[in-house]
Each structure stands twice: as structure tokens, then as C-alpha cells.
Short mmCIF file of C-alpha atoms in Angstrom, two decimals:
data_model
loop_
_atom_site.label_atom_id
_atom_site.label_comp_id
_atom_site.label_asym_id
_atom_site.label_seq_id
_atom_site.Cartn_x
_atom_site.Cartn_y
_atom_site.Cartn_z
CA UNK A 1 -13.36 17.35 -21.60
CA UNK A 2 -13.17 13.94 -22.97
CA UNK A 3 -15.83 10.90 -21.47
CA UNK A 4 -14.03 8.00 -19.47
CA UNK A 5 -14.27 5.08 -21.19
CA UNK A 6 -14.75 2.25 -19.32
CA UNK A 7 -12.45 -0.83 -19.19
CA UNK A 8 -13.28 -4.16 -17.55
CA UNK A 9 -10.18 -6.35 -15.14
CA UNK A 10 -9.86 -8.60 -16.70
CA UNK A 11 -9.60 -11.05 -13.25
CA UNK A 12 -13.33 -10.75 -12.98
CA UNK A 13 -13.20 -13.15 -15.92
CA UNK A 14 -10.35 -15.24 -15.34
CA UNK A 15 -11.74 -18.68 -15.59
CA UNK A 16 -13.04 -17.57 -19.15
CA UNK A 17 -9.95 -15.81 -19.97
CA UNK A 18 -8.09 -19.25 -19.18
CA UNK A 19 -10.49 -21.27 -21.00
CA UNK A 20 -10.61 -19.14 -23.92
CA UNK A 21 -8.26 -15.90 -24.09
CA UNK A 22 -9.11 -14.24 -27.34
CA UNK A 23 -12.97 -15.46 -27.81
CA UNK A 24 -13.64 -14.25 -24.19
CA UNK A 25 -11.58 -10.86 -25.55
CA UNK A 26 -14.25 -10.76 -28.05
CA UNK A 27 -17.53 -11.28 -26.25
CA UNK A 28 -15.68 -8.56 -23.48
CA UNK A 29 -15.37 -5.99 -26.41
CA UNK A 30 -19.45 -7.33 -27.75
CA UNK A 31 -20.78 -6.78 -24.03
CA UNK A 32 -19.61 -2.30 -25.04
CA UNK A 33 -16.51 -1.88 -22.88
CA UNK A 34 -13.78 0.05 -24.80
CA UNK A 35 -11.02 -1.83 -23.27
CA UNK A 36 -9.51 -3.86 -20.80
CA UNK A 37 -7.20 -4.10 -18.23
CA UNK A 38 -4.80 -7.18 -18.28
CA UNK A 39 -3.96 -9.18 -15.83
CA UNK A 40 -1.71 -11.67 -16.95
CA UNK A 41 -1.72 -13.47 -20.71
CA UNK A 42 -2.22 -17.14 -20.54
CA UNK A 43 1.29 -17.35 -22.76
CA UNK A 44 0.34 -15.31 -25.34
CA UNK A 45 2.80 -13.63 -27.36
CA UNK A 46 2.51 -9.51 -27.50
CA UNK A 47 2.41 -9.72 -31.36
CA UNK A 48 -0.85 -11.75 -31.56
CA UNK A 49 -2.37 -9.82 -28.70
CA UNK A 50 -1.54 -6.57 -30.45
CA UNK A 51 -2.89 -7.45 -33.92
CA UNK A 52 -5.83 -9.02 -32.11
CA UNK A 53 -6.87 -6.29 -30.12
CA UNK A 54 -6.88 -3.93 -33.11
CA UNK A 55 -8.68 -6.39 -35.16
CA UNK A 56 -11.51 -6.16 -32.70
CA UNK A 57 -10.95 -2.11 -31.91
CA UNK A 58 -10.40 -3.00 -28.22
CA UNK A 59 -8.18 -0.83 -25.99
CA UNK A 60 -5.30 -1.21 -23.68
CA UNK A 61 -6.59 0.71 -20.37
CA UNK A 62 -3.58 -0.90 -18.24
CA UNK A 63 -1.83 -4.00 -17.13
CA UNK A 64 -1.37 -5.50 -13.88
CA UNK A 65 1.74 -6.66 -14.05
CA UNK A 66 3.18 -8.02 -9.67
CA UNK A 67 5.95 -6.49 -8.23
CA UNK A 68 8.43 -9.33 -8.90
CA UNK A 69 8.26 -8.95 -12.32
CA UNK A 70 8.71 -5.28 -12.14
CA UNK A 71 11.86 -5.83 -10.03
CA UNK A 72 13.19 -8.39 -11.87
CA UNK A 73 12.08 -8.38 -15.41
CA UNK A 74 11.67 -5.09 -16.51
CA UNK A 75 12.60 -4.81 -20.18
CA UNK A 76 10.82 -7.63 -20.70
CA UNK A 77 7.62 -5.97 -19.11
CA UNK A 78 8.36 -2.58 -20.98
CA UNK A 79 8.71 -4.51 -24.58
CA UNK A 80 5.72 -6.53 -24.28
CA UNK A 81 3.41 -3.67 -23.02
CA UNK A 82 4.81 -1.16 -25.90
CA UNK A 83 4.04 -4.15 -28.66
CA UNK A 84 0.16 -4.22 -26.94
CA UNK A 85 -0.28 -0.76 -26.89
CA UNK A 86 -0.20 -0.31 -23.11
CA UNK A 87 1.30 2.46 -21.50
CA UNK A 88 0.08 2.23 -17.71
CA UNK A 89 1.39 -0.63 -15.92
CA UNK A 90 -0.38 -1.31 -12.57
CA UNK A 91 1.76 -2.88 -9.39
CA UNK A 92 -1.61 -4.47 -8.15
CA UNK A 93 -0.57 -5.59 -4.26
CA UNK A 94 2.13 -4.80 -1.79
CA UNK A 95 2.33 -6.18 1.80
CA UNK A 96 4.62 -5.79 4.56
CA UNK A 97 4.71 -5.37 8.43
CA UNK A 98 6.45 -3.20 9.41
CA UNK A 99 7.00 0.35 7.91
CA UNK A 100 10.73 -0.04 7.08
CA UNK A 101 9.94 -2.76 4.87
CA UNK A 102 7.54 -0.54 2.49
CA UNK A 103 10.00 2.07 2.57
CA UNK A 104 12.43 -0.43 0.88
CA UNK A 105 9.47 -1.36 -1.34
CA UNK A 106 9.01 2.21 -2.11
CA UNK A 107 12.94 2.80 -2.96
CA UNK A 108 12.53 0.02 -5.42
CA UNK A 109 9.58 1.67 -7.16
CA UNK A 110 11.22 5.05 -7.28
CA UNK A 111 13.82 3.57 -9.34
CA UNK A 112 11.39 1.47 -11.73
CA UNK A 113 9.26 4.48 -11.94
CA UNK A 114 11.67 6.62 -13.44
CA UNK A 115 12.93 3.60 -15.96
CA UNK A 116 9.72 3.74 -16.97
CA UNK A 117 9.40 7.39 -17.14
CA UNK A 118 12.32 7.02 -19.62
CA UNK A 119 10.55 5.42 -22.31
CA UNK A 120 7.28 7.08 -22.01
CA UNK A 121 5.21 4.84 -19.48
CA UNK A 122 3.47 5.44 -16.20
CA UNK A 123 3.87 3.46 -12.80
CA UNK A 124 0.55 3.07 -10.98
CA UNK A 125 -0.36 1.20 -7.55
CA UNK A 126 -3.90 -0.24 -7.30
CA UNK A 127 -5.00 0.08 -3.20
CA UNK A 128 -6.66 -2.75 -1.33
CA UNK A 129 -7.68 -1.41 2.08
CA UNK A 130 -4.84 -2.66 4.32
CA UNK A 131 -2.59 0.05 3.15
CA UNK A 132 -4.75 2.21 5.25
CA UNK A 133 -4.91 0.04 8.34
CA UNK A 134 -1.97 -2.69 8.69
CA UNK A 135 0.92 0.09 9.85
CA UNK A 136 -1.28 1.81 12.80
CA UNK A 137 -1.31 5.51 12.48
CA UNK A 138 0.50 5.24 8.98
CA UNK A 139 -1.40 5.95 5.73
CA UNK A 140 1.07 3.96 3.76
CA UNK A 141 -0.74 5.57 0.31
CA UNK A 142 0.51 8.69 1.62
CA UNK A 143 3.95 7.56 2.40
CA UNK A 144 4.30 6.29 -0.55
CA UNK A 145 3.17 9.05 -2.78
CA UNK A 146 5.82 11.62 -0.62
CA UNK A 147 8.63 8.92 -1.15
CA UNK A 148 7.70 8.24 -4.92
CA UNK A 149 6.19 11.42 -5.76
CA UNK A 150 5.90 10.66 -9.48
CA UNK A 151 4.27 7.21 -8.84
CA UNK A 152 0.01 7.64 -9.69
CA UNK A 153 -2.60 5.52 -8.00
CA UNK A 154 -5.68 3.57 -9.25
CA UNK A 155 -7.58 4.14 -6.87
CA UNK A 156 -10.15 1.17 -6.06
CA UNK A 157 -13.15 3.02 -4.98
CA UNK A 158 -14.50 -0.14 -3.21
CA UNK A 159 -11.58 -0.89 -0.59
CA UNK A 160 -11.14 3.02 0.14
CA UNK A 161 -14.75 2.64 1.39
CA UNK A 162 -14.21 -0.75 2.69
CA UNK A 163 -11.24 0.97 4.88
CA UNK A 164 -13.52 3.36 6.41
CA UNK A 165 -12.74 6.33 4.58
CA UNK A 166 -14.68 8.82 2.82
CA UNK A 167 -14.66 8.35 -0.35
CA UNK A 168 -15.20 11.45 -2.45
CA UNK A 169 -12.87 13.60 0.49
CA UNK A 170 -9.97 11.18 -0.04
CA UNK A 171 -9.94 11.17 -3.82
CA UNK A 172 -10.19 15.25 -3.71
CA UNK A 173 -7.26 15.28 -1.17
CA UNK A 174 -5.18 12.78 -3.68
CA UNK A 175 -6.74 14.22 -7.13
CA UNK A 176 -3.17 15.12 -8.33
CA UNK A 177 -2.27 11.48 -8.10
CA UNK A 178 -5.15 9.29 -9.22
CA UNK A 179 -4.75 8.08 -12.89
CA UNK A 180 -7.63 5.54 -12.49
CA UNK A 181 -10.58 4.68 -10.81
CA UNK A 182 -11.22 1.12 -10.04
CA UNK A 183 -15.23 0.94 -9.82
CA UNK A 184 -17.45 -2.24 -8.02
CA UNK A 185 -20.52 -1.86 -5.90
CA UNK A 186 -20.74 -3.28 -2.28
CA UNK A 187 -23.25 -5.67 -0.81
CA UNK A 188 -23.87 -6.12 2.98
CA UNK A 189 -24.10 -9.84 3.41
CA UNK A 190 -26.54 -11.16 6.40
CA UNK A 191 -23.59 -11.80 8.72
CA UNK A 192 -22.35 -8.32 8.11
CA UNK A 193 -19.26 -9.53 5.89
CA UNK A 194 -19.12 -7.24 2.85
CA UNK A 195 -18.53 -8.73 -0.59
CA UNK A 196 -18.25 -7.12 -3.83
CA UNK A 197 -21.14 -6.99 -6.74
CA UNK A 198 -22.77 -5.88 -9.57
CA UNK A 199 -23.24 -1.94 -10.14
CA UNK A 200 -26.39 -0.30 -8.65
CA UNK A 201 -27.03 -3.38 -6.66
CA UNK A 202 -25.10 -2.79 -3.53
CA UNK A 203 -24.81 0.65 -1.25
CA UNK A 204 -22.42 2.35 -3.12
CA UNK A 205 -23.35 6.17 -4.32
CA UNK A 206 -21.35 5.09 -7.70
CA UNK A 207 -22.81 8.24 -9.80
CA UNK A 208 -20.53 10.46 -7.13
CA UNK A 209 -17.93 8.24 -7.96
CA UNK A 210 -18.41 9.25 -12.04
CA UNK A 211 -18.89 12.70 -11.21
CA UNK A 212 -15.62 12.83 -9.54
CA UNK A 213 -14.11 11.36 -12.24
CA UNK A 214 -15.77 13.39 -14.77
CA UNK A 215 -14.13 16.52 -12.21
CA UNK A 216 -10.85 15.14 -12.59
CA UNK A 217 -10.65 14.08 -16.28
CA UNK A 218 -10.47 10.86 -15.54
CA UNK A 219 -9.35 8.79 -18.57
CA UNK A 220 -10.69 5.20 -17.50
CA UNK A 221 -13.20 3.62 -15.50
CA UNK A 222 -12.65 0.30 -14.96
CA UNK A 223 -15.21 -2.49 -13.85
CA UNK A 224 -13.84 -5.20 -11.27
CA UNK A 225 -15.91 -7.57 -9.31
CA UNK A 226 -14.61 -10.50 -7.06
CA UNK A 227 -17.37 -11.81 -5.72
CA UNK A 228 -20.88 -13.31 -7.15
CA UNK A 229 -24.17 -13.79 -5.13
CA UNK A 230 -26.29 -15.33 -8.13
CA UNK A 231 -24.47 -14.57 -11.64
CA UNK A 232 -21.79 -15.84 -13.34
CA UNK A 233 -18.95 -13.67 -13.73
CA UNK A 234 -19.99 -12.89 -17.28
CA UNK A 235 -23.57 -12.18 -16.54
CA UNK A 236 -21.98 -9.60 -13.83
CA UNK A 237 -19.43 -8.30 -16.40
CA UNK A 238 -22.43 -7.43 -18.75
CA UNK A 239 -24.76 -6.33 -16.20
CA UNK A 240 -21.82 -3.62 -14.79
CA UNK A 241 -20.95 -2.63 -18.61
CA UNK A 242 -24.85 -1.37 -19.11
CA UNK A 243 -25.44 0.12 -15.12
CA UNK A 244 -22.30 1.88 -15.70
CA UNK A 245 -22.47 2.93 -19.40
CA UNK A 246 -26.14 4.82 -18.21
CA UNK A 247 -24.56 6.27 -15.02
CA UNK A 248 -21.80 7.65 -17.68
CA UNK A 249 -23.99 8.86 -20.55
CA UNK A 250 -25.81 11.04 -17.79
CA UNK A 251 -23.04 12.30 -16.15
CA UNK A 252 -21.45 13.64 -19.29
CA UNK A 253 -23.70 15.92 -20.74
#
């Protein structure tokens, strides 16, 4: 069994990956993560992003890449992920009201699923947590996975809990499906709003979440945080690389 490497969103950074794309690419790849997960590329071509990223020996875990550029620019999304390297491309948000409209969504990403099936790429949806709550008594995950049965899901470990699921019981129930885990810790703020932060300093049991993954072979663990209580984003980025690299190195023995 192979150890997850661990990848960091790159929209924890985004400020620094406006400011400075391929110096921020560096320090990202100088902090220990193995790769990253895109999302978007400040106008860079694929080219200079492909010879970059194997100048530095930093991997492609994924691309988020929204839904309208999935429906409407395909090719051009298949040509510039297969110049990077990437072969997972992420639909990271869907929202609709009313249950008829995701099944039109889903219809859609049936047929861009097996487009990209065709030249050798996988379709993933990263979860928030209204897909569990905004159609009552619809899991809309569910739907989706019976009406796109070849889609996989990147599962963000953070909004499952956030939903008020179990964590580890849902994953089990959807291991067949999950290509990715999505991994941020959660802090309890003094008004009881709930905000994401920095690995082993909120209330998440994140070692379960590693052990799954090391159950399911797992292929990437990627860092995301939104939110920051009292360090920058890159302080956060390199304090998650080094809580998560231990949690890893123990888990895979």
C-alpha cells in the first residue's frame, strides 16, 4: 500500500498565488507538500506551468476547474490539464433549489464524465455541506452518485462534519466513490459559529480521518483552510504541512 501524499488548495493561498504564482509555487513545494491542487492560473500558460512544476518536482494532485467551464469549454480544460500533468479535475460547487434542477446538473456531468473518461481523466465533485441539507429529505451526494455512477467525490472531511454527519460511517458507506479527501480542522468560535483552522488545533479526530484513508488507499490528502484566527495563510499552510506530515508518518507504518 502506497502513503498519501499530501497536496495543499491552492485557495488557501490565493492572495500569494495572485501576487506571485510561481515563487509562492516554490515556497508551497519548500514548506514539504508533494503537490498541489489548482484552483485557477492567474493566466499562465500550461507549457510554463508544466516545465515549472517539474523543475521544482511538484505534483499535480487535481484542479478545480467550475462547472461553466466544464460545460462550455471542455477541450480547452482537457488540453491544458494533460500539458500540466493533471488527470483529476474537480467540479468544486453546485447549487440549486429544487431537485429537478440538480438532476439537469447531473445529466450534464454524466455526459462530461464520460468525455473525460475517453481520454483517460477522472470527474470528481468536492462537497460543501448544503448538498446534505438544502433539498429536505434528499442526500443530493447520493443522488448524484446513482445518476452519475462513474462520477468520484472529494470528499471534504470538514463540511461532512459541519452537516451533521458522521464522519468515518459516511466515508465507509461511500468508500467506492471517494478519490480524495479534503482535510481542515474545526474551531468552535465563542458565539458558536464554526470556522475552519489549522490541523490539531480545532476538534477534529483528524488521525481517524488518515486512518481511513490509509484503509481505502487513498492517493491524496489535501490541506485546505478558509479561515484564520491569528496566522497568515502561509504560516497556516506550513503549520498544516508539519501536523499532518506527523499524523501521516505514524499512521503508515
Amino acid at each position: 500500500m502506497m502513503k498519501a501524499k499530501i497536496a495543499l488548495q491552492l485557495w488557501s493561498i490565493q492572495e500569494m498565488m495572485q501576487k506571485d504564482f510561481f515563487a509562492t509555487l516554490k515556497q508551497v513545494k519548500d514548506m514539504g507538500y508533494d503537490g498541489v491542487e489548482f484552483a485557477g492560473y492567474e493566466g499562465v500558460q500550461a507549457k510554463e506551468l508544466a516545465e515549472f512544476l517539474k523543475t521544482i518536482d511538484l505534483k499535480v494532485a487535481g484542479s478545480h476547474i467550475g462547472f461553466e467551464a466544464l460545460e462550455h469549454r471542455l477541450e480547452e480544460v482537457v488540453a491544458f490539464e494533460k500539458e500540466i500533468g493533471n488527470q483529476r479535475i474537480i467540479c468544486p460547487y453546485a447549487s440549486f433549489k429544487t431537485l429537478e434542477e440538480w438532476q439537469l446538473f447531473f445529466s450534464k456531468m454524466n455526459s462530461i464524465q464520460k468525455r473525460l473518461a475517453e481520454v483517460g481523466m477522472t470527474l470528481i465533485y468536492h462537497n460543501h455541506s448544503h448538498e446534505f441539507t438544502e433539498i429536505p429529505t434528499v442526500s443530493i451526494l447520493d443522488e448524484m452518485l446513482q445518476t452519475v455512477p462513474n462520477v468520484k467525490l472529494e470528499v471534504d472531511t470538514y463540511w461532512v462534519q459541519n452537516a451533521g454527519e458522521q464522519v468515518i460511517p459516511w466515508l465507509e458507506k461511500h468508500r467506492s466513490s471517494i478519490a480524495l479527501l479534503h482535510i481542515k480542522d474545526m474551531l468552535i468560535m465563542s458565539d458558536g459559529e464554526k470556522e475552519s483552522t489549522e490541523i490539531l488545533s480545532g476538534i477534529l479526530p483528524i488521525r481517524s480521518y488518515v486512518e481511513w484513508a490509509k484503509s481505502a488507499d487513498i492517493p491524496w490528502l489535501v490541506v485546505e483552510q478558509e479561515a484564520f484566527q491569528r496566522l497568515t495563510p502561509m504560516e497556516s499552510a506550513a503549520k498544516n504541512i508539519q501536523a499532518l506530515k506527523t499524523i501521516v508518518e505514524e499512521v503508515y507504518v
